[in-house]
Coordinates of C-alpha atoms in Angstrom, one line a residue:
X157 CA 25.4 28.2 108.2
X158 CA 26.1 24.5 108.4
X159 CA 26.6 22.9 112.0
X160 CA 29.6 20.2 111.8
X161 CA 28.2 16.9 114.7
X162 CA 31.5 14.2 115.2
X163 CA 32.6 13.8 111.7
X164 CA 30.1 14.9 109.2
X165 CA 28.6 18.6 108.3
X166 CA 24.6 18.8 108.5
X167 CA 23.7 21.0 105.9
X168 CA 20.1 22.1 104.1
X169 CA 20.8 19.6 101.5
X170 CA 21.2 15.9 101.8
X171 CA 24.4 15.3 100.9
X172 CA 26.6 15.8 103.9
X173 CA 30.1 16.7 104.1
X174 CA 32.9 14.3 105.9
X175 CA 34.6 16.5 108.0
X176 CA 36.2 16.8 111.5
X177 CA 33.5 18.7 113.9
X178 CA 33.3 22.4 114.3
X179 CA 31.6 25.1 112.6
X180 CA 31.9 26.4 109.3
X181 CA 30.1 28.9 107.3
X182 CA 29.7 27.7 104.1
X183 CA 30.7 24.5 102.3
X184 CA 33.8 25.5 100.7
X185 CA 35.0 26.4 104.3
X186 CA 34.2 23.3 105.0
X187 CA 35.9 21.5 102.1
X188 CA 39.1 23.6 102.9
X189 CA 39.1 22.6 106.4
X190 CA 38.5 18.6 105.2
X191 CA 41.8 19.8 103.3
X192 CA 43.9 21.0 106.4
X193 CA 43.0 18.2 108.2
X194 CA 42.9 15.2 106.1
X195 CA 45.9 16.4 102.8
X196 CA 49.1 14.3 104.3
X197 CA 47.1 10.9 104.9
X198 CA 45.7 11.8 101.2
X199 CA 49.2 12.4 99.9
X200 CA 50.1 9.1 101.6
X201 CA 47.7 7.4 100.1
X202 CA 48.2 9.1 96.6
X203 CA 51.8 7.8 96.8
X204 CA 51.4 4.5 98.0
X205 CA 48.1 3.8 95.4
X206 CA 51.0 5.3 92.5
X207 CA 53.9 2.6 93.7
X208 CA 51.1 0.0 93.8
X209 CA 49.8 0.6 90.3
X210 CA 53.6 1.0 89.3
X211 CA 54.4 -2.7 90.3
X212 CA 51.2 -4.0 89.2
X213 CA 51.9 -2.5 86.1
X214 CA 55.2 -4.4 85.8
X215 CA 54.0 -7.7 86.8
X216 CA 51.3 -7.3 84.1
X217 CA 53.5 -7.0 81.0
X218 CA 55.2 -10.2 82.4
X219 CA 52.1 -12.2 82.5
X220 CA 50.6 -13.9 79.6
X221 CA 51.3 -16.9 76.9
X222 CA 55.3 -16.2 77.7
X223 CA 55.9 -15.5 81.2
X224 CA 58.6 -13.0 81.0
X225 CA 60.3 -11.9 85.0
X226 CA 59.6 -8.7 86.1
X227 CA 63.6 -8.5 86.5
X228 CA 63.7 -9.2 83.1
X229 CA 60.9 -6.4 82.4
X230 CA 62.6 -3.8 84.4
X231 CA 65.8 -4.5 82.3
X232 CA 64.0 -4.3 78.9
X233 CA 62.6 -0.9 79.9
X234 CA 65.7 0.3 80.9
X235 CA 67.5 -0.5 77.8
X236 CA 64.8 0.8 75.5
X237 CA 64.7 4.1 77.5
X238 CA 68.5 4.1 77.2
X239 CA 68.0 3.9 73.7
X240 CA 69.9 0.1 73.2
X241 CA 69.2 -3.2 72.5
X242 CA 67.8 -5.6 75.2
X243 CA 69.3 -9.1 75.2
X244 CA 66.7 -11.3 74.1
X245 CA 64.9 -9.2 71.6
X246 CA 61.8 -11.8 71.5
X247 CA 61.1 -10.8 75.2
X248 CA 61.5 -6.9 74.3
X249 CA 58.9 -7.2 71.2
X250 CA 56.5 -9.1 73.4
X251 CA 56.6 -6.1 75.8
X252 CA 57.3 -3.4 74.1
X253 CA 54.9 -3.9 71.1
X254 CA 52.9 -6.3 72.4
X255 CA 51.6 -5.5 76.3
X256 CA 53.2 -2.2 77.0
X257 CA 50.5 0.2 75.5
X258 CA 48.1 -2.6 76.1
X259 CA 48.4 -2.0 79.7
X260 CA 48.7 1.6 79.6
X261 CA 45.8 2.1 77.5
X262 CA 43.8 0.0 80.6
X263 CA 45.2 2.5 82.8
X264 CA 44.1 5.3 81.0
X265 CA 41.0 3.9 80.4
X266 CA 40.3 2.9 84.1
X267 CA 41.5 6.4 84.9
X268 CA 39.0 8.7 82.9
X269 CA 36.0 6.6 83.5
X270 CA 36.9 6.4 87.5
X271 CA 37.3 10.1 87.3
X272 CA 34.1 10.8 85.0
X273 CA 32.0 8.8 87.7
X274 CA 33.1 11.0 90.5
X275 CA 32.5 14.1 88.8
X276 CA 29.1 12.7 87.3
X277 CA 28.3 11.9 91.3
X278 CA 29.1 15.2 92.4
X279 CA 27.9 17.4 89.8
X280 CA 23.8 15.5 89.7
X281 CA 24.4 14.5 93.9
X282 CA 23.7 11.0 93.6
X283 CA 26.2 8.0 94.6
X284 CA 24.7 5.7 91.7
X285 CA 25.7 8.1 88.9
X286 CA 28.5 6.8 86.7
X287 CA 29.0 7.2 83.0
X288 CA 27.5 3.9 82.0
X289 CA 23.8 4.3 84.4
X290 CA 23.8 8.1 83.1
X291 CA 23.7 7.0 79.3
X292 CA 27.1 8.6 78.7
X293 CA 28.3 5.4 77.6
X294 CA 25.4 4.5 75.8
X295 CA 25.7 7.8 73.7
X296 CA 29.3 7.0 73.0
X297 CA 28.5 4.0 72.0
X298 CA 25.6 4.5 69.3
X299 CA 28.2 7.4 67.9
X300 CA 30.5 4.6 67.2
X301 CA 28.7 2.1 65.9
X302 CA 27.4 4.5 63.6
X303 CA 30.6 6.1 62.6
X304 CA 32.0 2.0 62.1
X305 CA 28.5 1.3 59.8
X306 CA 28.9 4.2 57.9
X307 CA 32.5 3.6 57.3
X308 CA 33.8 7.2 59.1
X309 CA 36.9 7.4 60.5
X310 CA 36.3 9.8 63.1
X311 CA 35.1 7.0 65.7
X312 CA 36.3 9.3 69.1
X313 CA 34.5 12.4 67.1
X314 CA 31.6 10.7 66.7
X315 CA 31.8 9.2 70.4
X316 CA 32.0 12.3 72.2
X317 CA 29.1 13.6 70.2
X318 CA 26.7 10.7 71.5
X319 CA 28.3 10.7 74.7
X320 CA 27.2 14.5 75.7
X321 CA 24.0 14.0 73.7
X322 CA 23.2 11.5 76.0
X323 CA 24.0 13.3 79.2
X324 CA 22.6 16.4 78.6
X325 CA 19.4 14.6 77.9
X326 CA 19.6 12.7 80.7
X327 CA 20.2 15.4 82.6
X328 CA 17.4 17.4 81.2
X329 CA 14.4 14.6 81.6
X330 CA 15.8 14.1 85.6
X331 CA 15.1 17.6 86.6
X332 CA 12.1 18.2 88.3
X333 CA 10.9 21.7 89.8
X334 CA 15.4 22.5 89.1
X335 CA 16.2 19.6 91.3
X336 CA 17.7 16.4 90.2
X337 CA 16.4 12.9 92.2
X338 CA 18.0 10.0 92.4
X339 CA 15.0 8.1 91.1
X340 CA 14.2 10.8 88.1
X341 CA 17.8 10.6 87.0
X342 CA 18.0 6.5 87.5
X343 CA 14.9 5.9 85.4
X344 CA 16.4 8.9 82.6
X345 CA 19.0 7.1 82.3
X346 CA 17.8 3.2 82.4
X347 CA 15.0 4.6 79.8
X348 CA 17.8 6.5 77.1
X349 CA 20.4 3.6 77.5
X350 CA 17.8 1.2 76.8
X351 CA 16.3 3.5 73.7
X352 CA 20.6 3.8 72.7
X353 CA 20.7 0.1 72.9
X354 CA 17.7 -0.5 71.0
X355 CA 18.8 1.9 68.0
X356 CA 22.8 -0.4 68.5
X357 CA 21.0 -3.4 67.7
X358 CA 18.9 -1.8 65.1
X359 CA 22.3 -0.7 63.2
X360 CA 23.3 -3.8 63.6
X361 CA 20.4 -5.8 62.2
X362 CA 20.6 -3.1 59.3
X363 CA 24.5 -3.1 58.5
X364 CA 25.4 -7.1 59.0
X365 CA 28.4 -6.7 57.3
X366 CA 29.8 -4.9 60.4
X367 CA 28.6 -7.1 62.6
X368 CA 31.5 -8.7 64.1
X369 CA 32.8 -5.4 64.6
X370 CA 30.5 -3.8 66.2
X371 CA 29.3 -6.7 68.2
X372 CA 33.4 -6.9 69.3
X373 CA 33.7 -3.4 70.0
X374 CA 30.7 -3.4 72.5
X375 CA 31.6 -6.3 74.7
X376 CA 35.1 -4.3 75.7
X377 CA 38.4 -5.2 75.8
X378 CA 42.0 -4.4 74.8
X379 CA 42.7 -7.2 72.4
X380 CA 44.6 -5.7 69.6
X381 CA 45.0 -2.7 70.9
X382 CA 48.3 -1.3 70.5
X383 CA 50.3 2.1 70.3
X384 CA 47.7 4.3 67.8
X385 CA 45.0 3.8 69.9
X386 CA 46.9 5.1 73.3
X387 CA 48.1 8.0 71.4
X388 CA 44.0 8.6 69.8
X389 CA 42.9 7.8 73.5
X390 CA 45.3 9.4 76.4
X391 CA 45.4 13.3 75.3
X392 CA 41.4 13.4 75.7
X393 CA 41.1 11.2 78.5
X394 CA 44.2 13.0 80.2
X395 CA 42.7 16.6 79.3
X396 CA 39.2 15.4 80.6
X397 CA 40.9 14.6 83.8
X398 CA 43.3 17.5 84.4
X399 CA 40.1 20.2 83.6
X400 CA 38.0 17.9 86.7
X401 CA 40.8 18.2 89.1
X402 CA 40.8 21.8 88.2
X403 CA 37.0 21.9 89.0
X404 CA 37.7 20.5 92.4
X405 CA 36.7 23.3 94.2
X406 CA 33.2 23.9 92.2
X407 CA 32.6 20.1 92.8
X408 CA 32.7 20.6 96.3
X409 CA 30.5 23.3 96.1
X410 CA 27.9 21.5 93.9
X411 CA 28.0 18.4 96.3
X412 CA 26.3 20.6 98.8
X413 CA 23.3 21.5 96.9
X414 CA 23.1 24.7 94.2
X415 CA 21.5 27.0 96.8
X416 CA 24.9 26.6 98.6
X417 CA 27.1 26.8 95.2
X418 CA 25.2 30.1 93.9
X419 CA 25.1 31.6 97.8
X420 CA 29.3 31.2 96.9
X421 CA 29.3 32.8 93.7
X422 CA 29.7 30.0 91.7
X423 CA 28.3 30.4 88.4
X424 CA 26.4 27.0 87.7
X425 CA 26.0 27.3 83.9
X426 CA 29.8 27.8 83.5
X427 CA 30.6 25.4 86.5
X428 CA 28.2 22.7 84.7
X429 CA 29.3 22.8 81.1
X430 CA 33.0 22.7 81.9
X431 CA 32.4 19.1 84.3
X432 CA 29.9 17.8 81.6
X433 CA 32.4 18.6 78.7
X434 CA 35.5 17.4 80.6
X435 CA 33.5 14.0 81.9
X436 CA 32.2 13.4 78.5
X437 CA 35.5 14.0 76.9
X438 CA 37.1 11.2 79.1
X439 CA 34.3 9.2 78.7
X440 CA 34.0 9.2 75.1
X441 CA 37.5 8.9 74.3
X442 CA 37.5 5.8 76.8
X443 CA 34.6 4.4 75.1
X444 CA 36.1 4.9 71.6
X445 CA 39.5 3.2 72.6
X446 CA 38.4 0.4 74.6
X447 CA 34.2 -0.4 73.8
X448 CA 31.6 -0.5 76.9
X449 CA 33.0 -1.7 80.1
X450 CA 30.7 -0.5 83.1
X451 CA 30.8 0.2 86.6
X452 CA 34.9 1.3 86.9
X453 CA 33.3 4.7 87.5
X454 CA 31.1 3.4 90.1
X455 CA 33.5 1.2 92.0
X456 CA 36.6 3.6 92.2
X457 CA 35.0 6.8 93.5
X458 CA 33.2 5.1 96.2
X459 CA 36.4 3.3 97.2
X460 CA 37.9 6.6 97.2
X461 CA 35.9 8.5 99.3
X462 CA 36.0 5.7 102.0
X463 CA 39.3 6.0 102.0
X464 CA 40.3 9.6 101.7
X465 CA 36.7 11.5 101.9
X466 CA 34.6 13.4 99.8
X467 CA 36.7 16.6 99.3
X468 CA 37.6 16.4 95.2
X469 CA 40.8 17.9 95.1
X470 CA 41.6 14.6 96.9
X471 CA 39.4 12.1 96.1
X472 CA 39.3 13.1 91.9
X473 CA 43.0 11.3 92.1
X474 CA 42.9 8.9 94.2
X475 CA 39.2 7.4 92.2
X476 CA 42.0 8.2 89.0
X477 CA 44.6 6.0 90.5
X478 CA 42.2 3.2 91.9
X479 CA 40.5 2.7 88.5
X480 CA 43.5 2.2 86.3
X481 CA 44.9 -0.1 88.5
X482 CA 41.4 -2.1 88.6
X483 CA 40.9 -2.4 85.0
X484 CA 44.9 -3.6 85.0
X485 CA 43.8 -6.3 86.9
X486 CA 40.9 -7.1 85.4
X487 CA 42.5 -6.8 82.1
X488 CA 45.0 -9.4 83.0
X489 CA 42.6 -11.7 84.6
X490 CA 40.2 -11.6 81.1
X491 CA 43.7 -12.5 79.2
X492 CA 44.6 -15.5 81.5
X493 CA 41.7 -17.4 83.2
X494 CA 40.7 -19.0 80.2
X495 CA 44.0 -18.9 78.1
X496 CA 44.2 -19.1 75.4
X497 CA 41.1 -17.9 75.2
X498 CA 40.8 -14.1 75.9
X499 CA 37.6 -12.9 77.8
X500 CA 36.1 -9.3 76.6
X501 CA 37.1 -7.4 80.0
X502 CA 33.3 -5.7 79.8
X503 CA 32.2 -8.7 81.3
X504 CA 34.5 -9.0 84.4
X505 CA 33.8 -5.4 85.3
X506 CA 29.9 -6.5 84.9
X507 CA 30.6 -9.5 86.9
X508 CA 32.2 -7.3 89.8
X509 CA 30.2 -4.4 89.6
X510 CA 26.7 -5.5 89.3
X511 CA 26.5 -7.2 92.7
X512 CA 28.5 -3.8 93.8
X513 CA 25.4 -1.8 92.2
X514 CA 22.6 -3.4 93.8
X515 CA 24.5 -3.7 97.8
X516 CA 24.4 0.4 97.3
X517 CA 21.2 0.6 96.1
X518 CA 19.9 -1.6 98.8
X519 CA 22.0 0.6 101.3
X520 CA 19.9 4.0 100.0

């Protein structure tokens, strides 16, 4: 029995959930009331995040060495959808060829990791799990470097195997007594991304012919990136994504602690390997497609859930649709505030995310 006080649900556990006040009986009662209550400001929101990441993504394809309108952008999409030639086919190359899958990819990419961190939050109860503190990223990226080094092609294959190496082992060395702590799974996961790091730089000391590669994969960014890579990158991201938003309901469940999850007759192996498969599937193919760029799946689930709350059938969305269109941004920032130059867009999510990081740590 968990007693609801003014807006939140005290439970056994820790975590509480955001809820209006009255009782409830177990925590999926309680995340279906958060759903009656709270599902047309969430829609709202949903809606109005979508139209913002929709013009956003329309001023983006217009910024850069040629400013092109975003009349003029509406009008070459239009008439390549239409299936005819736009009047000033310099301006539809630049956008179509050039920016368009560019600034997809970056939504894609923002998407899965925003939606990886707030399954990765739920699923090990702690508000400073992401894919890049957990080692997911880490794992993903020592799989690629060594598929590059060795010359394999299968660079996502090879990334996904890392990535939920990394996680599971993570996972594993935070347990303590079947309970996962916030400090345990921290100093897992600063101790294997350091040890993944280590065995990077190794590879790269050993295999200096791929240097410049590897060293350009790791920073992040989107330069070059162009229509193969969305196609290699959106199925996996977009299957990761659709298969968490699915696990809505279990998230909710494992929020609240196992005891409450198994008293509901959720079955935690299954419940587990689906949200770690589906998390480091979006991950890895995010990592593979676009290099290491931290902290989008920190910032975007917390923004969430201060806006919308912590019930995942709304906030798993909502973290999807703030993350794309943060990594938009930051993508066009890292292409224009030293132009010609392009910054690696690794380091502006750093830059933002770090100071981010350590306010929420000092909060806890």
């Amino acid at each position: 029995m968990k007693v609801i006080t003014g807006e939140r649900v005290r439970t056994t556990e820790r975590t509480p959930i955001p809820i209006q006040g009255r009782r409830v009986a177990s925590a999926e009662e309680a995340a279906r009331l958060d759903h009656v209550t709270s599902w047309p400001l969430g829609l709202s929101l949903a809606i109005g995040l979508a139209v913002l990441l929709l013009a956003a993504l329309i001023l983006s394809l217009g910024v850069g060495a040629v400013a092109i309108s975003p009349t003029q952008v509406l009008h070459i999409l239009l008439a390549r959808a239409r299936g005819i030639d736009a009047s000033d086919a310099t301006h539809a190359t630049i956008v179509w060829d050039l920016r368009l899958a560019r600034a997809l990819l970056a939504v894609a990419v923002g998407s899965g990791l925003a939606t990886a961190g707030a399954a990765y939050q739920a699923l090990f109860r702690n508000p400073l799990a992401d894919p890049f503190v957990i080692g997911a990223s880490g794992g993903a990226a020592l799989g690629a470097t060594l598929a590059i080094v060795l010359g394999i092609s299968a660079v996502m294959p090879a990334a996904f195997l890392g990535a939920l190496a990394a996680v599971l082992i993570v996972y594993a060395l935070a347990q303590v007594g079947g309970r996962t702590t916030a400090v345990n799974l921290l100093l897992a996961g600063a101790v294997l991304s350091t040890l993944l790091s280590a065995a990077v730089s190794l590879l790269m000391f050993l295999f200096d012919r791929n240097l410049h590669e590897v060293f350009a994969w790791l920073m992040g960014g989107f330069s070059g990136r162009s229509w193969p890579h969305l196609r290699m990158a959106a199925p996996a991201i977009g299957v990761g994504m659709a298969v968490l938003w699915g696990m809505a309901r279990p998230l909710d469940a494992l929020a609240c602690g196992e005891e409450s999850a198994r008293s509901l007759g959720l079955n935690l192996a299954w419940a587990r390997l689906m949200i770690v498969g589906a998390a480091t599937l979006a991950t890895a193919a995010a990592v593979a497609s676009a290099g290491i760029i931290g902290f989008i799946g920190l910032l975007a689930p917390h923004a969430a859930r201060r806006l919308i709350g912590g019930a995942h059938h709304q906030a798993i969305p909502v973290s999807a649709l703030l993350g794309g269109l943060l990594l938009l941004l930051a993508d066009d920032l890292a292409r224009t505030v030293m132009a010609p130059v392009e910054l690696p867009v690794g380091i502006l999510t750093a830059m933002l995310g770090a100071p981010f990081f350590l306010w929420l740590l000092k909060r806890r």
